[in-house]
Amino acid sequence: MKNQQIQSIDLLEYSKRKNIEIKIINQRSIVEHPFVEVDKRNISIQQYLHGPIYSVRLKNVILVSGKYFLTEDGYLITGDLYFHNYSVCLKYKIFDTSDITPGIQLFNKKFEINDTLLTPKATVNEPVCFLSGNPDRAFFGHWFMEYLSKTFLFEQYDDVKKYVVTDEIPKKHLEWVNELCGWDKSPLRLSFKQPTFFKEVVVSSNTLCRNTQNGEIKLWFDGFYQLRERGLKLINYKEKINFGSKKTVLYISRKEGTNRRVVDEDELLDVFDKDIFEVRTIFIEDYSIKEQIRLVSDADVLMFPMGSGGQASCYCKRTAIIIELVPSSGLAFFGGRLYATLFSLSYLRVNCTIVGEQTGSHSLDRDILRLLGILQFVIPLFARVI
């Protein structure tokens, strides 16, 4: 066995060096968005990095560890690919080389990896779009925000008819691709546990990233707008304002999640006055795509614990109020708060205390009185929006 010297590089930088065509969707810019916090009754202006969002076509590359691309000339493309790439290090455990100190900074670094770990075990000869990678490959929240919006970048490649996804992605996630983006492209499910050679693969930049190399927040706003517009078009949505005596509260409970689950949900939901609110509790994954969008778009109040269910906020009507139950240590930005910011929705954050964190068995101990105090602001809001 011998080691191969690798030079890590950013996707955009590599494309520039090799004169690869870069299809730019938008140039880099700073975007200001207002953010409304109802319980504080104030509006703050926040800045985000918008782009650049782009795609490139790579040839004769090897997929390494399910998320990086090794080029013919010895570069490992690591930057600007997936959600966590900027904030984590390459863990050697992925390559079964535990004898080496785990962790190495990925960007613009030279390091050695055993040659056998880079030898492809599978080959894909047809041109494909690379949609998903690790980590967080099987969680819907990450799938929706980090990968689904990428499909819009691939629409400009008419000759490419398949998306490459890990075989660990649940099939029900893939239905969103077809429903929102058309049925002319089909998924190609592969095992990412072995190196795979691609003769020709279209790769896009990251459309959502918490930490870039410069510590910025990068969002592709247009991608989320398209997710919203196409979803509402899918159900032939026409916005309706509820003039009835009761407002509908849709509570999305956690079914699959092992943390951030509310144990005493009945007590929580009892704080809503039955003369004013009509409360419905659902597990959103029990419903089809169209049913999910219909349920959410009809709700006057959408409430959920921080988690994948928060992606439903993308389809709230403009007069809706989002209530997100958040562990006190949680930032709660990439869930309901993100969509509230993008679509100018009213947003309530209820801080919670995590119980049993060391055991991995979590529950939320909420301050019911505080929630009641927050809800006093909700009713006047309805009067304003109607």
Short mmCIF file of C-alpha atoms in Angstrom, two decimals:
data_model
loop_
_atom_site.label_atom_id
_atom_site.label_comp_id
_atom_site.label_asym_id
_atom_site.label_seq_id
_atom_site.Cartn_x
_atom_site.Cartn_y
_atom_site.Cartn_z
CA MET A 1 0.00 0.00 0.00
CA LYS A 2 1.17 3.49 -0.77
CA ASN A 3 -0.06 6.95 0.07
CA GLN A 4 -1.29 9.50 -2.44
CA GLN A 5 -0.69 13.19 -1.87
CA ILE A 6 -3.85 15.25 -2.10
CA GLN A 7 -4.39 18.99 -2.42
CA SER A 8 -7.79 20.19 -1.22
CA ILE A 9 -9.46 23.01 -3.13
CA ASP A 10 -12.71 24.94 -3.37
CA LEU A 11 -15.09 24.05 -6.23
CA LEU A 12 -15.18 27.58 -7.65
CA GLU A 13 -11.40 28.02 -7.43
CA TYR A 14 -10.77 24.70 -9.18
CA SER A 15 -13.20 25.58 -11.98
CA LYS A 16 -11.43 28.90 -12.54
CA ARG A 17 -7.98 27.33 -12.63
CA LYS A 18 -9.04 24.70 -15.15
CA ASN A 19 -11.17 27.03 -17.27
CA ILE A 20 -14.28 24.95 -16.70
CA GLU A 21 -17.51 26.65 -17.76
CA ILE A 22 -19.26 28.11 -14.70
CA LYS A 23 -22.98 28.65 -15.05
CA ILE A 24 -23.77 31.49 -12.68
CA ILE A 25 -27.30 31.83 -11.35
CA ASN A 26 -26.55 34.98 -9.41
CA GLN A 27 -23.47 36.96 -8.46
CA ARG A 28 -22.30 37.42 -4.90
CA SER A 29 -24.15 40.19 -3.08
CA ILE A 30 -25.26 41.24 0.39
CA VAL A 31 -29.01 41.10 0.98
CA GLU A 32 -30.84 42.82 3.79
CA HIS A 33 -34.03 41.28 5.16
CA PRO A 34 -36.31 42.54 7.92
CA PHE A 35 -36.94 40.14 10.78
CA VAL A 36 -39.99 40.57 13.00
CA GLU A 37 -40.02 39.29 16.57
CA VAL A 38 -43.60 39.52 17.73
CA ASP A 39 -42.99 39.00 21.43
CA LYS A 40 -40.57 41.94 21.42
CA ARG A 41 -42.64 43.99 19.02
CA ASN A 42 -39.64 45.15 17.05
CA ILE A 43 -38.20 44.78 13.58
CA SER A 44 -34.50 44.16 13.06
CA ILE A 45 -32.60 44.25 9.78
CA GLN A 46 -30.27 41.31 9.16
CA GLN A 47 -27.67 40.89 6.44
CA TYR A 48 -26.94 37.67 4.55
CA LEU A 49 -24.55 36.64 1.83
CA HIS A 50 -26.48 35.91 -1.36
CA GLY A 51 -24.41 33.75 -3.67
CA PRO A 52 -22.62 33.22 -5.81
CA ILE A 53 -24.79 30.26 -6.79
CA TYR A 54 -23.45 28.28 -9.72
CA SER A 55 -22.99 24.87 -11.29
CA VAL A 56 -20.15 23.19 -13.21
CA ARG A 57 -19.68 20.02 -15.20
CA LEU A 58 -16.78 17.87 -13.99
CA LYS A 59 -15.23 15.01 -15.96
CA ASN A 60 -13.39 11.87 -14.87
CA VAL A 61 -13.67 12.38 -11.12
CA ILE A 62 -13.94 9.99 -8.18
CA LEU A 63 -16.53 10.50 -5.46
CA VAL A 64 -14.72 10.11 -2.13
CA SER A 65 -16.49 9.52 1.18
CA GLY A 66 -19.81 10.28 -0.47
CA LYS A 67 -19.23 14.03 -0.66
CA TYR A 68 -15.84 15.07 -2.10
CA PHE A 69 -14.54 14.80 -5.67
CA LEU A 70 -11.01 13.65 -6.51
CA THR A 71 -9.83 14.99 -9.87
CA GLU A 72 -7.41 13.43 -12.34
CA ASP A 73 -4.72 15.92 -11.42
CA GLY A 74 -4.79 15.12 -7.70
CA TYR A 75 -7.12 17.79 -6.30
CA LEU A 76 -9.79 16.94 -3.74
CA ILE A 77 -12.70 19.32 -4.24
CA THR A 78 -14.08 19.97 -0.77
CA GLY A 79 -15.32 23.54 -0.55
CA ASP A 80 -18.73 25.01 -1.40
CA LEU A 81 -20.41 21.66 -1.89
CA TYR A 82 -22.57 20.83 1.10
CA PHE A 83 -24.06 22.37 4.19
CA HIS A 84 -21.45 21.40 6.79
CA ASN A 85 -18.32 21.50 4.68
CA TYR A 86 -17.16 24.87 5.91
CA SER A 87 -17.44 24.17 9.60
CA VAL A 88 -16.16 20.61 9.94
CA CYS A 89 -12.93 18.80 9.24
CA LEU A 90 -12.40 15.70 7.18
CA LYS A 91 -12.56 12.82 9.64
CA TYR A 92 -10.13 10.08 8.84
CA LYS A 93 -12.44 7.55 10.43
CA ILE A 94 -14.43 7.74 7.22
CA PHE A 95 -11.42 6.24 5.48
CA ASP A 96 -10.80 3.64 8.22
CA THR A 97 -7.43 5.14 9.09
CA SER A 98 -7.94 5.53 12.81
CA ASP A 99 -4.20 5.33 13.38
CA ILE A 100 -3.95 8.91 12.13
CA THR A 101 -5.02 11.77 14.34
CA PRO A 102 -8.68 12.41 13.44
CA GLY A 103 -9.44 15.69 11.76
CA ILE A 104 -7.64 17.79 9.21
CA GLN A 105 -8.49 21.26 7.95
CA LEU A 106 -9.95 20.77 4.49
CA PHE A 107 -9.16 23.98 2.70
CA ASN A 108 -6.04 24.55 0.66
CA LYS A 109 -4.14 21.86 2.50
CA LYS A 110 -1.88 19.07 1.34
CA PHE A 111 -2.17 15.69 3.00
CA GLU A 112 -1.73 12.01 2.23
CA ILE A 113 -4.36 9.29 2.00
CA ASN A 114 -3.82 5.62 1.34
CA ASP A 115 -4.14 4.99 -2.38
CA THR A 116 -6.45 2.01 -1.93
CA LEU A 117 -9.02 4.23 -0.24
CA LEU A 118 -9.28 6.30 -3.42
CA THR A 119 -9.61 3.41 -5.84
CA PRO A 120 -13.12 3.37 -7.38
CA LYS A 121 -15.27 0.32 -6.76
CA ALA A 122 -18.08 1.43 -9.09
CA THR A 123 -18.37 3.40 -12.34
CA VAL A 124 -21.09 5.69 -13.76
CA ASN A 125 -20.63 6.37 -17.47
CA GLU A 126 -23.78 8.38 -18.26
CA PRO A 127 -23.91 12.12 -17.50
CA VAL A 128 -25.61 12.77 -14.16
CA CYS A 129 -26.38 15.57 -11.71
CA PHE A 130 -25.01 15.05 -8.23
CA LEU A 131 -27.78 15.99 -5.83
CA SER A 132 -27.07 14.57 -2.41
CA GLY A 133 -24.08 13.86 -0.23
CA ASN A 134 -23.22 13.27 3.38
CA PRO A 135 -23.70 14.23 6.17
CA ASP A 136 -27.39 14.47 7.17
CA ARG A 137 -28.28 12.38 4.19
CA ALA A 138 -31.51 10.93 5.54
CA PHE A 139 -33.16 13.77 7.46
CA PHE A 140 -35.95 15.58 5.68
CA GLY A 141 -35.17 19.03 7.06
CA HIS A 142 -31.66 18.92 5.64
CA TRP A 143 -32.88 17.29 2.44
CA PHE A 144 -35.47 20.01 1.88
CA MET A 145 -33.21 22.98 2.56
CA GLU A 146 -29.81 21.80 1.39
CA TYR A 147 -30.54 19.56 -1.56
CA LEU A 148 -34.03 20.11 -2.97
CA SER A 149 -33.33 23.71 -3.96
CA LYS A 150 -30.29 22.47 -5.92
CA THR A 151 -32.53 20.76 -8.43
CA PHE A 152 -33.38 24.17 -9.90
CA LEU A 153 -29.71 24.65 -10.77
CA PHE A 154 -29.75 21.46 -12.84
CA GLU A 155 -32.69 22.42 -15.04
CA GLN A 156 -30.36 24.13 -17.51
CA TYR A 157 -28.70 20.79 -18.40
CA ASP A 158 -31.17 19.27 -20.85
CA ASP A 159 -28.90 16.35 -21.72
CA VAL A 160 -28.71 15.12 -18.12
CA LYS A 161 -31.69 13.01 -17.09
CA LYS A 162 -30.68 11.53 -13.74
CA TYR A 163 -29.95 12.79 -10.24
CA VAL A 164 -27.41 10.87 -8.19
CA VAL A 165 -28.53 10.36 -4.59
CA THR A 166 -27.31 8.16 -1.79
CA ASP A 167 -29.26 4.93 -1.38
CA GLU A 168 -29.82 5.96 2.24
CA ILE A 169 -32.21 8.74 1.17
CA PRO A 170 -35.77 7.53 1.88
CA LYS A 171 -37.80 7.10 -1.30
CA LYS A 172 -40.51 9.43 0.01
CA HIS A 173 -38.00 12.29 -0.04
CA LEU A 174 -37.47 11.78 -3.76
CA GLU A 175 -41.15 12.33 -4.47
CA TRP A 176 -40.58 16.01 -3.72
CA VAL A 177 -38.09 16.24 -6.58
CA ASN A 178 -40.55 14.90 -9.11
CA GLU A 179 -43.59 16.78 -7.81
CA LEU A 180 -41.84 20.16 -7.68
CA CYS A 181 -39.29 19.83 -10.45
CA GLY A 182 -40.93 17.53 -12.99
CA TRP A 183 -40.86 13.87 -13.89
CA ASP A 184 -38.36 14.11 -16.74
CA LYS A 185 -35.44 13.37 -14.38
CA SER A 186 -35.18 10.23 -12.30
CA PRO A 187 -33.05 9.33 -9.26
CA LEU A 188 -29.98 7.13 -9.56
CA ARG A 189 -29.49 5.61 -6.11
CA LEU A 190 -25.91 4.66 -5.27
CA SER A 191 -24.02 3.45 -2.25
CA PHE A 192 -21.73 6.24 -1.08
CA LYS A 193 -19.78 3.91 1.17
CA GLN A 194 -17.37 3.11 -1.65
CA PRO A 195 -15.43 5.35 -4.06
CA THR A 196 -17.29 5.80 -7.36
CA PHE A 197 -15.89 6.99 -10.70
CA PHE A 198 -17.99 9.46 -12.70
CA LYS A 199 -17.22 10.05 -16.35
CA GLU A 200 -19.30 13.23 -16.37
CA VAL A 201 -21.10 14.80 -13.41
CA VAL A 202 -22.80 18.17 -12.89
CA VAL A 203 -22.07 19.59 -9.45
CA SER A 204 -23.61 22.71 -7.94
CA SER A 205 -22.44 25.10 -5.28
CA ASN A 206 -24.00 25.09 -1.87
CA THR A 207 -27.40 26.78 -1.72
CA LEU A 208 -27.45 27.09 2.06
CA CYS A 209 -24.44 27.24 4.34
CA ARG A 210 -24.08 28.23 7.99
CA ASN A 211 -20.31 28.78 7.96
CA THR A 212 -18.32 29.72 4.91
CA GLN A 213 -14.55 30.01 5.06
CA ASN A 214 -15.06 33.66 6.00
CA GLY A 215 -17.64 32.84 8.65
CA GLU A 216 -20.57 34.21 6.64
CA ILE A 217 -24.12 32.96 6.31
CA LYS A 218 -24.82 32.05 2.70
CA LEU A 219 -28.38 31.57 1.44
CA TRP A 220 -29.88 31.18 -1.98
CA PHE A 221 -33.10 33.12 -1.53
CA ASP A 222 -34.39 32.42 -5.04
CA GLY A 223 -34.19 28.69 -4.39
CA PHE A 224 -36.52 28.93 -1.40
CA TYR A 225 -38.88 31.23 -3.29
CA GLN A 226 -39.09 28.62 -6.04
CA LEU A 227 -39.80 25.87 -3.51
CA ARG A 228 -42.66 27.95 -2.16
CA GLU A 229 -44.10 29.04 -5.50
CA ARG A 230 -43.98 25.60 -7.05
CA GLY A 231 -45.50 23.97 -3.97
CA LEU A 232 -48.43 26.38 -3.86
CA LYS A 233 -48.92 26.00 -7.61
CA LEU A 234 -48.99 22.23 -7.14
CA ILE A 235 -52.19 22.51 -5.09
CA ASN A 236 -53.67 25.39 -7.15
CA TYR A 237 -53.48 27.55 -4.05
CA LYS A 238 -55.52 30.72 -3.67
CA GLU A 239 -54.88 32.66 -0.50
CA LYS A 240 -57.86 32.89 1.83
CA ILE A 241 -58.18 34.94 4.99
CA ASN A 242 -60.08 33.29 7.82
CA PHE A 243 -62.91 35.63 8.79
CA GLY A 244 -64.52 32.99 10.99
CA SER A 245 -64.85 33.19 14.74
CA LYS A 246 -62.06 30.65 15.31
CA LYS A 247 -58.47 30.63 14.11
CA THR A 248 -56.88 27.34 13.13
CA VAL A 249 -53.74 26.16 14.95
CA LEU A 250 -51.77 23.38 13.24
CA TYR A 251 -49.33 21.69 15.61
CA ILE A 252 -46.68 19.48 13.99
CA SER A 253 -45.57 16.87 16.48
CA ARG A 254 -42.32 14.93 16.25
CA LYS A 255 -42.78 11.28 15.35
CA GLU A 256 -39.41 10.03 14.17
CA GLY A 257 -37.09 12.42 15.99
CA THR A 258 -35.26 11.17 19.08
CA ASN A 259 -34.77 14.64 20.52
CA ARG A 260 -36.66 17.90 20.96
CA ARG A 261 -39.86 15.93 21.44
CA VAL A 262 -42.59 17.45 23.60
CA VAL A 263 -43.71 14.82 26.09
CA ASP A 264 -46.75 16.56 27.60
CA GLU A 265 -48.17 17.98 24.39
CA ASP A 266 -51.75 17.94 25.66
CA GLU A 267 -50.83 20.36 28.43
CA LEU A 268 -49.09 22.61 25.93
CA LEU A 269 -52.02 22.72 23.54
CA ASP A 270 -54.49 23.41 26.34
CA VAL A 271 -53.14 26.95 26.60
CA PHE A 272 -55.05 27.84 23.44
CA ASP A 273 -58.48 29.19 24.28
CA LYS A 274 -60.99 26.83 22.66
CA ASP A 275 -63.36 29.74 22.01
CA ILE A 276 -60.71 31.46 19.87
CA PHE A 277 -58.56 28.66 18.43
CA GLU A 278 -59.28 25.32 16.82
CA VAL A 279 -56.22 23.10 17.39
CA ARG A 280 -55.16 20.16 15.23
CA THR A 281 -52.13 17.94 15.90
CA ILE A 282 -50.46 15.99 13.09
CA PHE A 283 -47.37 13.98 12.20
CA ILE A 284 -46.60 15.70 8.94
CA GLU A 285 -44.77 12.72 7.44
CA ASP A 286 -48.08 10.80 7.47
CA TYR A 287 -49.36 12.97 4.63
CA SER A 288 -48.61 13.25 0.94
CA ILE A 289 -46.78 16.26 -0.46
CA LYS A 290 -49.98 17.93 -1.63
CA GLU A 291 -51.75 17.22 1.67
CA GLN A 292 -48.86 18.71 3.66
CA ILE A 293 -48.88 21.92 1.64
CA ARG A 294 -52.69 22.23 1.88
CA LEU A 295 -52.72 21.72 5.65
CA VAL A 296 -49.98 24.28 6.27
CA SER A 297 -51.27 26.91 3.84
CA ASP A 298 -54.71 26.79 5.50
CA ALA A 299 -53.39 27.30 9.05
CA ASP A 300 -53.60 30.65 10.84
CA VAL A 301 -51.00 29.53 13.39
CA LEU A 302 -48.28 26.95 12.71
CA MET A 303 -46.51 25.58 15.80
CA PHE A 304 -43.80 22.94 16.07
CA PRO A 305 -40.69 21.92 18.05
CA MET A 306 -37.45 22.88 16.32
CA GLY A 307 -36.72 20.22 13.73
CA SER A 308 -37.60 18.97 10.27
CA GLY A 309 -41.26 19.87 10.67
CA GLY A 310 -40.23 23.51 10.56
CA GLN A 311 -39.69 23.23 6.80
CA ALA A 312 -43.45 23.35 6.47
CA SER A 313 -43.21 27.07 7.26
CA CYS A 314 -42.19 27.54 3.63
CA TYR A 315 -45.87 27.15 2.68
CA CYS A 316 -47.52 29.34 5.30
CA LYS A 317 -49.91 32.00 4.05
CA ARG A 318 -48.75 35.59 4.40
CA THR A 319 -51.03 36.29 7.37
CA ALA A 320 -49.90 33.22 9.33
CA ILE A 321 -48.04 33.26 12.64
CA ILE A 322 -45.22 30.79 13.26
CA ILE A 323 -44.55 29.55 16.80
CA GLU A 324 -41.32 27.59 17.16
CA LEU A 325 -40.49 25.69 20.37
CA VAL A 326 -36.74 25.96 20.73
CA PRO A 327 -34.21 24.62 23.25
CA SER A 328 -32.71 27.58 25.05
CA SER A 329 -29.33 26.80 23.50
CA GLY A 330 -30.71 26.49 19.96
CA LEU A 331 -30.28 29.24 17.38
CA ALA A 332 -33.43 28.23 15.51
CA PHE A 333 -32.41 30.02 12.36
CA PHE A 334 -32.67 27.35 9.69
CA GLY A 335 -36.24 26.36 10.50
CA GLY A 336 -39.31 28.49 10.95
CA ARG A 337 -37.30 31.63 11.60
CA LEU A 338 -35.64 31.44 8.18
CA TYR A 339 -38.94 31.27 6.32
CA ALA A 340 -40.49 33.92 8.53
CA THR A 341 -37.59 36.18 7.58
CA LEU A 342 -37.74 35.39 3.86
CA PHE A 343 -41.51 35.68 3.48
CA SER A 344 -42.17 38.43 6.07
CA LEU A 345 -44.24 36.21 8.37
CA SER A 346 -44.90 36.86 12.04
CA TYR A 347 -42.70 34.68 14.24
CA LEU A 348 -42.78 33.67 17.90
CA ARG A 349 -39.88 31.87 19.52
CA VAL A 350 -40.57 30.00 22.77
CA ASN A 351 -37.36 29.06 24.57
CA CYS A 352 -37.31 25.64 26.19
CA THR A 353 -35.06 23.70 28.53
CA ILE A 354 -33.70 20.35 27.36
CA VAL A 355 -34.04 17.55 29.90
CA GLY A 356 -31.88 14.42 29.88
CA GLU A 357 -29.36 15.70 27.35
CA GLN A 358 -26.57 13.40 28.55
CA THR A 359 -28.66 10.27 28.03
CA GLY A 360 -29.84 11.22 24.58
CA SER A 361 -33.46 11.10 25.74
CA HIS A 362 -34.71 14.65 25.33
CA SER A 363 -37.92 16.36 26.26
CA LEU A 364 -38.97 19.97 26.46
CA ASP A 365 -39.82 21.56 29.77
CA ARG A 366 -41.72 24.64 28.70
CA ASP A 367 -42.76 27.66 30.65
CA ILE A 368 -46.50 27.51 30.06
CA LEU A 369 -47.08 30.88 31.66
CA ARG A 370 -44.57 32.47 29.31
CA LEU A 371 -46.34 30.95 26.33
CA LEU A 372 -49.63 32.34 27.60
CA GLY A 373 -47.98 35.72 27.90
CA ILE A 374 -46.77 35.53 24.31
CA LEU A 375 -50.17 34.51 23.01
CA GLN A 376 -51.67 37.77 24.22
CA PHE A 377 -49.87 39.35 21.28
CA VAL A 378 -51.30 36.84 18.81
CA ILE A 379 -54.94 37.86 18.95
CA PRO A 380 -54.29 41.58 18.26
CA LEU A 381 -52.16 40.49 15.29
CA PHE A 382 -55.15 38.83 13.68
CA ALA A 383 -57.08 42.07 13.95
CA ARG A 384 -54.25 43.89 12.18
CA VAL A 385 -53.82 41.45 9.30
CA ILE A 386 -57.57 41.18 8.62
#
